[in-house]
Amino acid sequence: MVILNRLDGEQNEAVSAMNERGKAGTRRRRRGKLKKLWIPLAFLLPALGLYAVFFVYPFLFSLSLSFQKWNLISPDKEFVGLANYIHLLHDDVFWISLRNSALYVLMTVPLAVGIGLAMALLVESMWKGKRLYRLVFFLPVVSSIGVISIVWGLMYNPQVGAVNALLASFGIQGPNWINDPAMALWALAIVGIWKGFGYNMVLYISGLKSIDRSLYEAAAIDGAGRRGQFRHVTLPLLSPVTFFILVMSIISSFQVFATIQIITRGGPNNSTNVLVYQIYQEAFQFFNIGAAAASSTLLLVIVGTLTIVQLRLSQKMVHYQ
Amino acid sequence: MQRTLRLMEEGGKHLLLVAIALVTLIPILWMLVTSVKAPQEVFSGHLFWAAHFNLDGYLRVFRDIPFALWAWNSSFIAALQTLGQLVVGLAAAFAFAHYRFPGRDALFFFVLMTMMIPPQVTMVPVYMIVNEMHLLNTFGGVIVPHLASGYAIFLLRQTFMTIPRELGDAAVIDGCTAFGTMWHVYLRLSGTVMSALAVILFVGNWNDYHWPLLVLAEKSMQTLPVAFVQFREEESLEWVPTMAVATLSMLPILALYLAAQKQFIEGFMNSGLKG
C-alpha cells in the first residue's frame, strides 16, 4: 500500500536520525526531550481521548458482549461463553446474509472499479470537456445516500418506475427488480455501482496524471503501439492506485446499509439481507445484543483477513514508478 | 488526413461520453421531472417530460412537511461536526507532522487502521456509551462519537509533511509557541487543503444515514434523510411531493458541490495517493 510503504521509509529515516542523535546524546538532553514529549501529546490528546472512548473501549466492549446474553434493557447480563457464536453458526439468516455480503461485493467491486478506470481513461483522453464529464460522473458520489435510495426505490417500481419504462421503450420487458429474490441484490448492486464509480474514476485520473510522460515516449521508441503502451506502461503504473481502490471498495461494499434499510429491508425473503443489516436487526429489532456483537466480531475478522490477504498479494503485484 | 481522423475520434468519444453521462443522470433527471408533474401524469405521462407542469408538490412540502426543521437539524449537525473534526484533526496532524516522539508512527498507523474497520463493528457499544452519557436524541450524540476523523487527520498530516520543517523551526526560534507555530505556519500554508477537507467532511456528515438513524429517535431532532425516510413511510406520501422533498434535499449539497467542485475533486484526488 502506498501509505504503508511511505510510512516504512519515514520510519527508517526517523530511526537513523535517532541513532545519530543517540551517539552524541547526553543525559541532560534526554531529559529535555522527555519534557518536550508533552507538547505533541497535548496536541494529540483530543484525538486520542476520542478514539479511546469511542473506538478502543467499544471495540473491547463489543468483544466481551459477544460472550454474553443481553437484551439492551435488562440490568443483567449473563456470561454464556461461545453460545452466541454457536447460535450464529446454526442460524440460517446469518449464513444467508454472509453469502449476500460476499455476492454484493463480487457484484459491485469489479464493475465499479472497471467502469471507474474506463471512464478515467476516456475522460482524460479528451481535448475538451474533461472537467464537465468529471463533474457529472462524480455527482452520484456526493448525493445523499438516504435521499437517493428513496428515488432508486421508486425507479425500480416494476410497473411505473423509470428503469422498466426505459427498458420497455427498447422493447425489453424488465424484471420485477426489488420484488424478485433473484434480482433484488442486483438492483441494490446497481445503486452501489452508480454511486461508487465516480470516486474510483477521480482516483484513477489522479493516478494517470502522476505517470511520467517520458515513459510513453520511451515505450513508443521501443516500438510499442497504443495498446502496448497501455499494457506495459499505464496498467502497471496504475497498480498502486488500483490496489488502494480495491481495498477501499471492498471495505465499503461490506458496509452497505442505507440502500437495504430503505429500499428492501433485507427482503424479499432475506435475499438482500447482508451482514451489516443482520447486525442491525439482531441489535435494534430483536434486542439480541450478544448475537449482534458476535456477528460484528466475525465481520471484523472477515474484513481484516481480506485486507491482509490483499496486502500480501499487493507485494507481488503492485509496481511503483 | 491524420487530423480529420483524430477529430472524428474525438467526436465519437464525445457521443459516447454524453450517452454515459445521460444514463448516469437518469435518477436525478427523473426525480426533477417527476417533482413538477401533475399527479395523474406520474403513472402515465412521458418519463422525462412534465406536460402539466405544476409546483403543487413543492407547495405541499412547505405547507405540510417540516422540511425547514429537518434541513436546519442536518445543517447544524453537519456544520458543528465538521468544525470539530477540523480542530481535532488539525491538532493531531500537527503533532504527527511537526514532532518526533517515540510511538509516533505506531499511533499514526493506528489512526489509519481506524479507517479500515467498519463502523458497524463498534456501533452497538458506542450506542450504549452515548446512552450512558444521556446523549441519545441529542445533536451531541450524533456529533461527539465522530469528532476524531481518521480521514481528516490523515489528509492534514500528509499535507503538513510537505511543508518544510525549517519553516516550523524558524517560527519556534522567533519565539512562537507550539500553538502559534501550528496556527501561523501550518494552518496558514494549507488553506486550500483545509477548505477542500471542510467541504468533503461537511458533505459526508450531511449525508450520513446509519448513525443518526440510531441516535435520533425523536422526530423533531432528526436529520433530513432520516426524517424524510420515516415521514414518507408513515404518511405514505405520494410520488410528486416525495420527489419534491428529494429534490430540495439534494439542492444544498448540489449547490455546494458545484460551487466548490475544484477543491472537492482535488481534495478527493489527494486522499491516499499523494505523499
Coordinates of C-alpha atoms in Angstrom, one line a residue:
Chain A
M1 CA 0.0 0.0 0.0
V2 CA 1.2 3.4 -0.9
I3 CA 0.7 4.8 2.6
L4 CA 2.3 2.0 4.3
N5 CA 5.4 1.9 2.2
R6 CA 5.8 5.6 2.7
L7 CA 5.5 5.1 6.4
D8 CA 8.2 2.5 6.3
G9 CA 10.5 4.9 4.6
E10 CA 9.8 7.5 7.1
Q11 CA 10.3 5.2 10.0
N12 CA 13.8 4.2 8.7
E13 CA 14.6 7.9 8.3
A14 CA 13.5 8.5 11.9
V15 CA 15.4 5.6 13.3
S16 CA 18.7 6.6 11.6
A17 CA 18.1 10.2 12.8
M18 CA 17.6 8.9 16.3
N19 CA 20.7 6.7 16.2
E20 CA 22.8 9.7 15.2
R21 CA 21.5 11.8 17.9
G22 CA 21.9 9.0 20.4
K23 CA 25.7 8.9 19.8
A24 CA 26.1 12.5 20.8
G25 CA 23.2 12.5 23.3
T26 CA 23.8 13.4 26.9
R27 CA 21.6 12.8 29.8
R28 CA 20.5 16.4 30.1
R29 CA 19.4 16.5 26.5
R30 CA 17.4 13.3 27.0
R31 CA 15.6 14.8 30.0
G32 CA 14.8 17.9 27.8
K33 CA 13.4 15.6 25.2
L34 CA 11.1 14.0 27.8
K35 CA 9.8 17.4 28.7
K36 CA 9.2 18.1 25.1
L37 CA 7.2 14.9 24.7
W38 CA 4.3 16.6 26.5
I39 CA 3.8 19.1 23.8
P40 CA 2.9 16.7 20.9
L41 CA 0.9 14.6 23.3
A42 CA -1.1 17.6 24.3
F43 CA -2.0 18.2 20.7
L44 CA -2.8 14.6 20.2
L45 CA -4.9 14.4 23.4
P46 CA -8.3 15.3 21.9
A47 CA -8.0 12.8 19.1
L48 CA -6.6 10.0 21.3
G49 CA -9.2 10.6 24.0
L50 CA -12.0 10.4 21.5
Y51 CA -10.5 7.3 20.0
A52 CA -10.1 5.7 23.4
V53 CA -13.8 6.4 24.4
F54 CA -15.5 5.8 21.0
F55 CA -13.2 3.3 19.3
V56 CA -10.9 1.2 21.5
Y57 CA -13.2 0.8 24.5
P58 CA -16.3 0.0 22.4
F59 CA -14.1 -2.4 20.4
L60 CA -13.2 -4.4 23.5
F61 CA -16.7 -4.0 24.9
S62 CA -18.2 -5.5 21.8
L63 CA -15.8 -8.4 22.1
S64 CA -16.9 -9.0 25.7
L65 CA -20.6 -8.6 24.8
S66 CA -20.2 -11.4 22.2
F67 CA -19.8 -13.8 25.1
Q68 CA -22.8 -12.6 27.0
K69 CA -26.6 -12.8 26.7
W70 CA -28.3 -9.4 27.0
N71 CA -31.3 -7.6 25.6
L72 CA -30.1 -3.9 25.8
I73 CA -32.6 -3.0 28.5
S74 CA -32.4 -5.5 31.4
P75 CA -29.8 -4.7 34.0
D76 CA -28.5 -8.3 34.0
K77 CA -26.0 -9.7 31.5
E78 CA -25.3 -13.4 31.6
F79 CA -22.0 -14.9 30.6
V80 CA -22.7 -17.6 28.0
G81 CA -19.3 -18.5 26.6
L82 CA -19.4 -19.3 22.9
A83 CA -23.1 -19.7 22.8
N84 CA -23.7 -16.6 20.7
Y85 CA -21.2 -17.8 18.1
I86 CA -22.7 -21.3 18.1
H87 CA -26.1 -19.7 17.7
L88 CA -24.9 -17.7 14.7
L89 CA -23.3 -20.8 13.1
H90 CA -26.7 -22.6 13.3
D91 CA -28.7 -19.5 12.1
D92 CA -29.7 -19.7 8.5
V93 CA -30.2 -15.9 8.3
F94 CA -26.6 -15.4 9.3
W95 CA -25.3 -17.7 6.6
I96 CA -27.6 -16.1 4.0
S97 CA -26.5 -12.6 5.0
L98 CA -22.9 -13.6 4.9
R99 CA -23.4 -15.1 1.4
N100 CA -25.3 -12.0 0.3
S101 CA -22.5 -9.7 1.6
A102 CA -19.9 -11.7 -0.4
L103 CA -22.2 -11.7 -3.5
Y104 CA -22.8 -7.9 -3.2
V105 CA -19.0 -7.3 -3.0
L106 CA -18.4 -9.5 -6.1
M107 CA -21.2 -7.7 -8.0
T108 CA -20.2 -4.2 -7.2
V109 CA -16.4 -4.0 -6.8
P110 CA -15.3 -5.3 -10.2
L111 CA -17.8 -3.2 -12.1
A112 CA -17.4 -0.1 -10.0
V113 CA -13.6 -0.3 -10.4
G114 CA -13.7 -1.3 -14.1
I115 CA -16.1 1.4 -15.1
G116 CA -14.1 3.9 -13.0
L117 CA -10.9 3.0 -14.9
A118 CA -12.6 3.1 -18.3
M119 CA -14.2 6.5 -17.6
A120 CA -10.9 7.9 -16.3
L121 CA -9.1 6.8 -19.4
L122 CA -11.8 8.0 -21.7
V123 CA -12.3 11.4 -20.0
E124 CA -8.5 12.0 -19.7
S125 CA -8.1 11.3 -23.4
M126 CA -10.4 14.1 -24.4
W127 CA -9.2 17.5 -25.6
K128 CA -12.3 19.3 -24.5
G129 CA -14.9 18.8 -21.8
K130 CA -12.8 16.9 -19.2
R131 CA -14.0 19.0 -16.4
L132 CA -17.7 18.8 -17.3
Y133 CA -17.6 15.0 -17.6
R134 CA -15.7 14.6 -14.4
L135 CA -18.3 16.8 -12.7
V136 CA -21.2 14.7 -14.0
F137 CA -19.7 11.3 -13.1
F138 CA -18.8 12.5 -9.7
L139 CA -22.2 13.8 -8.9
P140 CA -23.6 10.5 -7.6
V141 CA -20.7 10.3 -5.1
V142 CA -21.9 13.5 -3.3
S143 CA -25.6 12.7 -3.4
S144 CA -27.1 11.8 -0.1
I145 CA -27.5 8.0 0.1
G146 CA -30.7 8.2 2.2
V147 CA -32.4 10.5 -0.3
I148 CA -31.2 8.9 -3.4
S149 CA -32.2 5.5 -2.1
I150 CA -35.8 6.7 -2.0
V151 CA -35.5 7.8 -5.6
W152 CA -34.0 4.5 -6.7
G153 CA -36.7 2.6 -4.8
L154 CA -39.3 4.3 -6.9
M155 CA -37.2 3.9 -10.0
Y156 CA -37.4 0.1 -9.5
N157 CA -41.1 0.0 -9.3
P158 CA -41.9 -2.8 -11.8
Q159 CA -44.9 -1.1 -13.5
V160 CA -44.3 2.6 -13.4
G161 CA -40.7 3.0 -12.3
A162 CA -38.2 4.7 -14.7
V163 CA -36.0 1.6 -15.1
N164 CA -38.6 -0.7 -16.6
A165 CA -40.3 2.1 -18.5
L166 CA -36.9 2.8 -20.2
L167 CA -36.3 -0.8 -20.8
A168 CA -39.8 -1.1 -22.3
S169 CA -39.0 1.7 -24.7
F170 CA -36.3 -0.5 -26.1
G171 CA -38.7 -3.4 -26.3
I172 CA -37.3 -5.2 -23.3
Q173 CA -39.6 -6.4 -20.6
G174 CA -37.8 -5.6 -17.3
P175 CA -37.7 -7.9 -14.3
N176 CA -39.5 -7.4 -11.0
W177 CA -36.3 -6.0 -9.5
I178 CA -36.8 -5.4 -5.8
N179 CA -39.7 -7.8 -5.5
D180 CA -37.9 -10.7 -7.2
P181 CA -35.5 -12.6 -4.8
A182 CA -33.2 -13.4 -7.8
M183 CA -32.9 -9.7 -8.9
A184 CA -33.2 -7.7 -5.7
L185 CA -29.5 -7.9 -4.8
W186 CA -28.6 -6.9 -8.3
A187 CA -30.9 -3.9 -8.0
L188 CA -29.0 -2.8 -5.0
A189 CA -25.7 -3.5 -6.5
I190 CA -26.5 -1.2 -9.5
V191 CA -27.2 1.6 -7.0
G192 CA -23.8 0.8 -5.4
I193 CA -22.0 0.9 -8.7
W194 CA -23.8 4.1 -9.8
K195 CA -22.8 5.8 -6.6
G196 CA -19.3 4.5 -6.4
F197 CA -17.7 4.5 -9.8
G198 CA -17.1 8.3 -9.9
Y199 CA -14.9 8.1 -6.9
N200 CA -12.8 5.5 -8.5
M201 CA -12.6 7.5 -11.7
V202 CA -11.3 10.5 -9.8
L203 CA -8.7 8.5 -8.0
Y204 CA -7.6 6.9 -11.4
I205 CA -7.4 10.3 -13.0
S206 CA -5.0 11.5 -10.4
G207 CA -3.1 8.2 -10.9
L208 CA -2.9 8.8 -14.6
K209 CA -1.7 12.4 -14.1
S210 CA 1.2 11.2 -12.0
I211 CA 2.6 8.9 -14.7
D212 CA 5.7 10.4 -16.3
R213 CA 5.0 11.3 -19.9
S214 CA 8.6 10.3 -20.9
L215 CA 7.8 6.7 -20.2
Y216 CA 5.3 6.7 -23.0
E217 CA 7.8 8.3 -25.4
A218 CA 10.4 5.6 -24.4
A219 CA 7.8 2.9 -25.0
A220 CA 6.9 4.4 -28.4
I221 CA 10.6 4.4 -29.4
D222 CA 10.8 0.8 -28.4
G223 CA 8.0 0.2 -30.9
A224 CA 5.0 -0.1 -28.6
G225 CA 1.7 0.9 -30.1
R226 CA -1.1 2.5 -28.1
R227 CA -2.2 -0.9 -26.8
G228 CA 1.3 -1.9 -25.9
Q229 CA 1.8 1.4 -24.1
F230 CA -1.4 0.8 -22.2
R231 CA -0.4 -2.7 -21.2
H232 CA 3.2 -2.1 -20.3
V233 CA 3.2 1.4 -19.0
T234 CA -0.3 2.6 -17.9
L235 CA -1.6 -0.5 -16.2
P236 CA 1.5 -1.4 -14.2
L237 CA 1.9 2.1 -13.0
L238 CA -1.7 2.3 -12.1
S239 CA -1.4 -0.8 -9.9
P240 CA -0.8 1.1 -6.6
V241 CA -4.0 3.2 -7.2
T242 CA -5.9 0.0 -8.2
F243 CA -4.7 -1.6 -5.0
F244 CA -5.8 1.3 -2.9
I245 CA -9.2 1.5 -4.7
L246 CA -9.8 -2.3 -4.3
V247 CA -9.1 -2.2 -0.6
M248 CA -11.4 0.7 0.0
S249 CA -14.1 -0.6 -2.3
I250 CA -14.2 -4.0 -0.7
I251 CA -14.4 -2.5 2.8
S252 CA -17.1 0.0 1.8
S253 CA -19.1 -2.7 -0.1
F254 CA -19.1 -4.8 3.1
Q255 CA -20.6 -1.8 4.9
V256 CA -23.6 -1.3 2.6
F257 CA -26.6 -0.4 4.7
A258 CA -28.8 2.5 3.8
T259 CA -30.0 1.2 0.4
I260 CA -31.0 -2.0 2.1
Q261 CA -32.7 -0.4 5.1
I262 CA -34.6 2.0 2.8
I263 CA -35.3 0.1 -0.4
T264 CA -35.7 -3.6 0.5
R265 CA -35.5 -4.0 4.3
G266 CA -33.4 -7.1 3.6
G267 CA -36.2 -8.8 1.7
P268 CA -37.8 -10.3 -0.2
N269 CA -37.2 -13.5 1.7
N270 CA -33.8 -12.3 3.1
S271 CA -32.5 -12.1 -0.5
T272 CA -30.9 -8.7 0.3
N273 CA -30.1 -9.3 3.9
V274 CA -26.4 -8.6 4.3
L275 CA -24.1 -8.9 7.4
V276 CA -24.3 -5.3 8.5
Y277 CA -28.1 -5.3 8.1
Q278 CA -28.3 -8.6 10.1
I279 CA -26.3 -7.0 12.9
Y280 CA -28.7 -4.0 12.9
Q281 CA -31.7 -6.4 13.1
E282 CA -30.2 -8.5 15.8
A283 CA -29.3 -5.5 17.9
F284 CA -32.1 -3.0 17.3
Q285 CA -35.1 -5.1 16.3
F286 CA -34.6 -8.4 18.2
F287 CA -32.6 -6.8 21.0
N288 CA -30.2 -9.8 20.9
I289 CA -27.1 -7.8 21.7
G290 CA -24.8 -10.8 22.2
A291 CA -25.6 -12.2 18.8
A292 CA -25.1 -8.8 17.2
A293 CA -21.7 -8.4 18.9
A294 CA -20.7 -11.9 17.8
S295 CA -21.7 -11.1 14.3
S296 CA -19.7 -7.8 14.5
T297 CA -16.6 -9.7 15.6
L298 CA -17.0 -12.0 12.6
L299 CA -17.4 -9.0 10.3
L300 CA -14.2 -7.6 11.6
V301 CA -12.4 -11.0 11.1
I302 CA -13.6 -11.2 7.5
V303 CA -12.7 -7.6 6.5
G304 CA -9.4 -7.9 8.4
T305 CA -8.5 -11.1 6.7
L306 CA -9.4 -9.8 3.3
T307 CA -7.3 -6.6 3.8
I308 CA -4.3 -8.7 5.0
V309 CA -4.6 -11.0 2.0
Q310 CA -4.7 -8.1 -0.3
L311 CA -1.6 -6.5 1.4
R312 CA 0.3 -9.8 0.8
L313 CA -0.8 -10.1 -2.8
S314 CA 0.0 -6.4 -3.5
Q315 CA 3.6 -7.0 -2.6
K316 CA 3.8 -9.3 -5.7
M317 CA 1.5 -7.4 -8.0
V318 CA 2.0 -3.7 -7.3
H319 CA 4.6 -1.8 -9.3
Y320 CA 6.0 1.5 -8.2
Q321 CA 7.4 4.0 -10.6
Chain B
M1 CA -5.9 13.4 -43.0
Q2 CA -4.5 12.4 -39.7
R3 CA -6.1 15.5 -38.1
T4 CA -9.5 14.7 -39.5
L5 CA -9.2 11.2 -38.2
R6 CA -8.3 12.4 -34.7
L7 CA -11.2 14.9 -34.8
M8 CA -13.6 12.1 -35.8
E9 CA -12.3 10.0 -32.9
E10 CA -12.8 12.9 -30.5
G11 CA -16.3 13.4 -31.8
G12 CA -17.2 9.7 -31.4
K13 CA -15.8 9.7 -27.9
H14 CA -17.9 12.8 -27.1
L15 CA -21.0 11.0 -28.3
L16 CA -20.2 8.0 -26.1
L17 CA -19.4 10.2 -23.1
V18 CA -22.6 12.2 -23.4
A19 CA -24.6 9.0 -23.6
I20 CA -23.0 7.6 -20.5
A21 CA -23.5 11.0 -18.7
L22 CA -27.2 10.9 -19.5
V23 CA -27.5 7.4 -18.2
T24 CA -25.7 8.4 -15.1
L25 CA -28.1 11.4 -14.6
I26 CA -31.3 9.4 -15.1
P27 CA -32.2 9.1 -11.4
I28 CA -31.6 12.8 -10.9
L29 CA -33.4 13.9 -14.1
W30 CA -36.3 11.7 -13.3
M31 CA -36.5 13.0 -9.8
L32 CA -36.6 16.6 -11.1
V33 CA -39.2 16.0 -13.7
T34 CA -41.5 13.9 -11.5
S35 CA -41.4 16.6 -8.8
V36 CA -43.1 19.1 -11.2
K37 CA -45.6 16.7 -12.7
A38 CA -49.4 16.6 -12.1
P39 CA -50.4 13.6 -10.0
Q40 CA -52.3 11.9 -12.8
E41 CA -49.3 12.3 -15.1
V42 CA -46.9 10.3 -12.8
F43 CA -48.0 6.9 -13.9
S44 CA -49.0 7.5 -17.5
G45 CA -47.2 10.6 -18.9
H46 CA -43.8 10.8 -20.6
L47 CA -40.9 9.7 -18.5
F48 CA -38.8 12.8 -18.7
W49 CA -41.4 15.4 -19.7
A50 CA -44.0 17.1 -17.5
A51 CA -46.8 18.1 -19.8
H52 CA -48.8 19.7 -17.0
F53 CA -46.0 21.5 -15.2
N54 CA -47.0 22.5 -11.7
L55 CA -45.4 23.2 -8.4
D56 CA -48.1 21.6 -6.1
G57 CA -45.5 19.1 -4.8
Y58 CA -43.3 21.9 -3.6
L59 CA -46.3 23.8 -2.1
R60 CA -47.2 20.7 -0.1
V61 CA -43.6 20.5 1.1
F62 CA -43.8 23.9 2.6
R63 CA -47.4 23.5 3.9
D64 CA -47.5 20.0 5.4
I65 CA -43.9 18.9 5.8
P66 CA -41.5 20.2 8.5
F67 CA -38.8 20.4 5.8
A68 CA -37.2 23.5 7.2
L69 CA -36.7 21.9 10.6
W70 CA -35.1 18.8 9.1
A71 CA -32.8 20.9 6.9
W72 CA -31.9 23.0 9.9
N73 CA -31.1 19.9 12.0
S74 CA -29.0 18.5 9.2
S75 CA -27.1 21.7 8.6
F76 CA -26.5 22.4 12.3
I77 CA -25.2 18.9 13.0
A78 CA -23.1 18.8 9.8
A79 CA -21.5 22.2 10.4
L80 CA -20.7 21.6 14.1
Q81 CA -19.3 18.2 13.4
T82 CA -17.2 19.4 10.6
L83 CA -15.8 22.2 12.7
G84 CA -15.0 19.8 15.5
Q85 CA -13.3 17.3 13.1
L86 CA -11.2 20.1 11.6
V87 CA -10.0 21.3 15.1
V88 CA -9.2 17.8 16.4
G89 CA -7.7 16.8 13.0
L90 CA -5.5 20.0 12.8
A91 CA -4.1 19.4 16.3
A92 CA -3.4 15.8 15.8
A93 CA -1.9 16.2 12.3
F94 CA 0.3 19.0 13.6
A95 CA 1.7 16.7 16.3
F96 CA 2.3 13.9 13.8
A97 CA 4.0 16.1 11.2
H98 CA 6.0 18.6 13.3
Y99 CA 7.3 16.5 16.2
R100 CA 9.4 13.3 16.6
F101 CA 8.4 11.2 19.5
P102 CA 8.5 7.5 20.4
G103 CA 5.5 5.7 19.2
R104 CA 4.6 8.4 16.7
D105 CA 4.5 6.0 13.7
A106 CA 2.6 3.4 15.6
L107 CA 0.0 5.9 16.6
F108 CA -0.4 7.1 13.1
F109 CA -0.7 3.6 11.9
F110 CA -3.5 3.2 14.5
V111 CA -5.3 6.2 13.0
L112 CA -5.1 4.6 9.6
M113 CA -6.4 1.4 11.0
T114 CA -9.5 3.1 12.4
M115 CA -10.5 4.0 8.9
M116 CA -10.2 0.4 7.8
I117 CA -12.6 -1.1 10.4
P118 CA -16.3 -1.0 9.5
P119 CA -18.0 1.4 11.9
Q120 CA -20.7 -1.3 12.5
V121 CA -18.2 -3.3 14.4
T122 CA -18.3 -0.9 17.3
M123 CA -21.8 0.6 16.7
V124 CA -23.7 -1.2 19.4
P125 CA -21.3 -0.4 22.3
V126 CA -21.0 3.2 21.0
Y127 CA -24.8 3.4 21.1
M128 CA -24.7 2.2 24.7
I129 CA -22.0 4.7 25.7
V130 CA -24.0 7.5 24.2
N131 CA -27.0 6.3 26.1
E132 CA -25.0 6.3 29.4
M133 CA -23.9 9.8 28.7
H134 CA -27.6 10.8 28.2
L135 CA -26.9 11.9 24.7
L136 CA -29.5 9.8 22.9
N137 CA -31.8 12.1 21.0
T138 CA -29.4 15.0 21.1
F139 CA -27.2 16.5 18.4
G140 CA -24.2 15.9 20.7
G141 CA -25.0 12.2 20.5
V142 CA -24.6 12.3 16.7
I143 CA -21.6 14.6 16.7
V144 CA -19.3 13.6 19.5
P145 CA -18.5 10.0 18.6
H146 CA -17.3 11.1 15.2
L147 CA -15.2 14.1 16.1
A148 CA -11.9 12.2 15.7
S149 CA -11.9 11.7 11.9
G150 CA -9.1 9.4 10.6
Y151 CA -9.6 10.9 7.2
A152 CA -9.1 14.5 8.4
I153 CA -6.0 13.6 10.5
F154 CA -4.5 11.6 7.6
L155 CA -5.1 14.2 4.9
L156 CA -3.8 17.1 7.0
R157 CA -0.8 15.1 8.2
Q158 CA 0.1 14.3 4.6
T159 CA -0.2 17.9 3.7
F160 CA 1.8 19.1 6.6
M161 CA 4.6 16.7 5.7
T162 CA 5.1 18.7 2.5
I163 CA 5.7 21.9 4.5
P164 CA 9.5 22.3 5.1
R165 CA 10.4 21.6 8.7
E166 CA 12.6 24.7 8.7
L167 CA 9.6 26.9 8.5
G168 CA 8.2 25.5 11.7
D169 CA 11.6 25.5 13.4
A170 CA 12.2 29.1 12.3
A171 CA 8.9 30.1 13.9
V172 CA 9.9 28.5 17.2
I173 CA 13.3 30.3 17.1
D174 CA 11.4 33.5 16.6
G175 CA 9.6 32.9 19.8
C176 CA 6.4 31.3 18.5
T177 CA 4.7 28.9 21.0
A178 CA 3.8 25.4 19.7
F179 CA 0.2 26.6 19.3
G180 CA 1.4 29.7 17.4
T181 CA 3.5 27.5 15.1
M182 CA 0.6 25.3 14.3
W183 CA -1.7 28.4 13.7
H184 CA 0.7 30.7 11.8
V185 CA 2.8 28.3 9.9
Y186 CA 0.9 25.0 9.3
L187 CA -2.7 26.3 9.1
R188 CA -1.8 29.4 7.1
L189 CA 0.1 27.3 4.5
S190 CA -2.6 24.7 3.9
G191 CA -5.6 26.9 3.3
T192 CA -6.7 25.1 0.1
V193 CA -6.5 21.6 1.6
M194 CA -8.3 22.8 4.7
S195 CA -11.2 24.2 2.7
A196 CA -11.3 21.1 0.5
L197 CA -11.4 19.0 3.6
A198 CA -14.1 21.1 5.1
V199 CA -16.3 20.7 2.1
I200 CA -15.7 16.9 1.9
L201 CA -16.3 16.4 5.6
F202 CA -19.4 18.6 5.6
V203 CA -21.0 16.6 2.7
G204 CA -20.1 13.3 4.3
N205 CA -21.6 14.4 7.6
W206 CA -24.7 15.8 6.0
N207 CA -25.3 12.6 4.0
D208 CA -24.6 10.3 6.9
Y209 CA -27.5 7.9 7.5
H210 CA -26.8 4.9 9.7
W211 CA -25.6 6.6 12.9
P212 CA -28.2 9.5 13.0
L213 CA -30.9 6.9 12.4
L214 CA -29.9 5.0 15.6
V215 CA -29.3 8.1 17.8
L216 CA -32.2 10.3 16.9
A217 CA -35.5 8.6 17.5
E218 CA -37.3 11.8 18.3
K219 CA -38.8 13.2 15.2
S220 CA -38.1 16.9 15.9
M221 CA -34.4 16.2 16.3
Q222 CA -33.9 14.0 13.2
T223 CA -31.7 14.9 10.3
L224 CA -33.2 15.3 6.8
P225 CA -32.5 11.9 5.3
V226 CA -33.6 10.0 8.4
A227 CA -36.7 12.1 9.0
F228 CA -37.7 12.0 5.3
V229 CA -37.5 8.2 5.1
Q230 CA -39.7 7.8 8.1
F231 CA -42.1 10.5 7.2
R232 CA -42.6 9.0 3.8
E233 CA -43.4 5.6 5.2
E234 CA -45.7 6.8 8.0
E235 CA -47.7 9.3 5.8
S236 CA -47.5 7.1 2.7
L237 CA -46.5 10.3 0.8
E238 CA -47.4 10.4 -2.9
W239 CA -44.7 10.4 -5.6
V240 CA -44.9 14.0 -6.6
P241 CA -44.3 15.5 -3.1
T242 CA -41.7 12.8 -2.4
M243 CA -39.7 13.8 -5.4
A244 CA -40.1 17.5 -4.4
V245 CA -38.7 16.8 -1.0
A246 CA -35.9 14.7 -2.6
T247 CA -35.0 17.5 -5.0
L248 CA -35.0 20.1 -2.2
S249 CA -32.8 17.8 -0.1
M250 CA -30.3 17.5 -2.8
L251 CA -30.1 21.2 -3.6
P252 CA -27.9 22.4 -0.8
I253 CA -25.3 19.7 -1.3
L254 CA -25.6 20.1 -5.1
A255 CA -25.0 23.9 -4.8
L256 CA -22.1 23.3 -2.5
Y257 CA -20.6 20.8 -4.9
L258 CA -21.0 23.0 -8.0
A259 CA -19.6 26.0 -6.1
A260 CA -16.6 24.1 -4.7
Q261 CA -16.1 21.4 -7.3
K262 CA -12.5 22.2 -7.9
Q263 CA -11.4 21.9 -4.2
F264 CA -13.8 19.0 -3.9
I265 CA -12.5 16.8 -6.6
E266 CA -8.9 17.7 -6.0
G267 CA -9.3 17.1 -2.3
F268 CA -10.5 13.6 -3.2
M269 CA -7.6 13.1 -5.6
N270 CA -5.2 13.9 -2.8
S271 CA -6.7 11.3 -0.4
G272 CA -4.5 8.3 0.0
L273 CA -2.3 8.8 -3.1
K274 CA -0.2 11.8 -2.7
G275 CA 2.7 11.9 -0.3

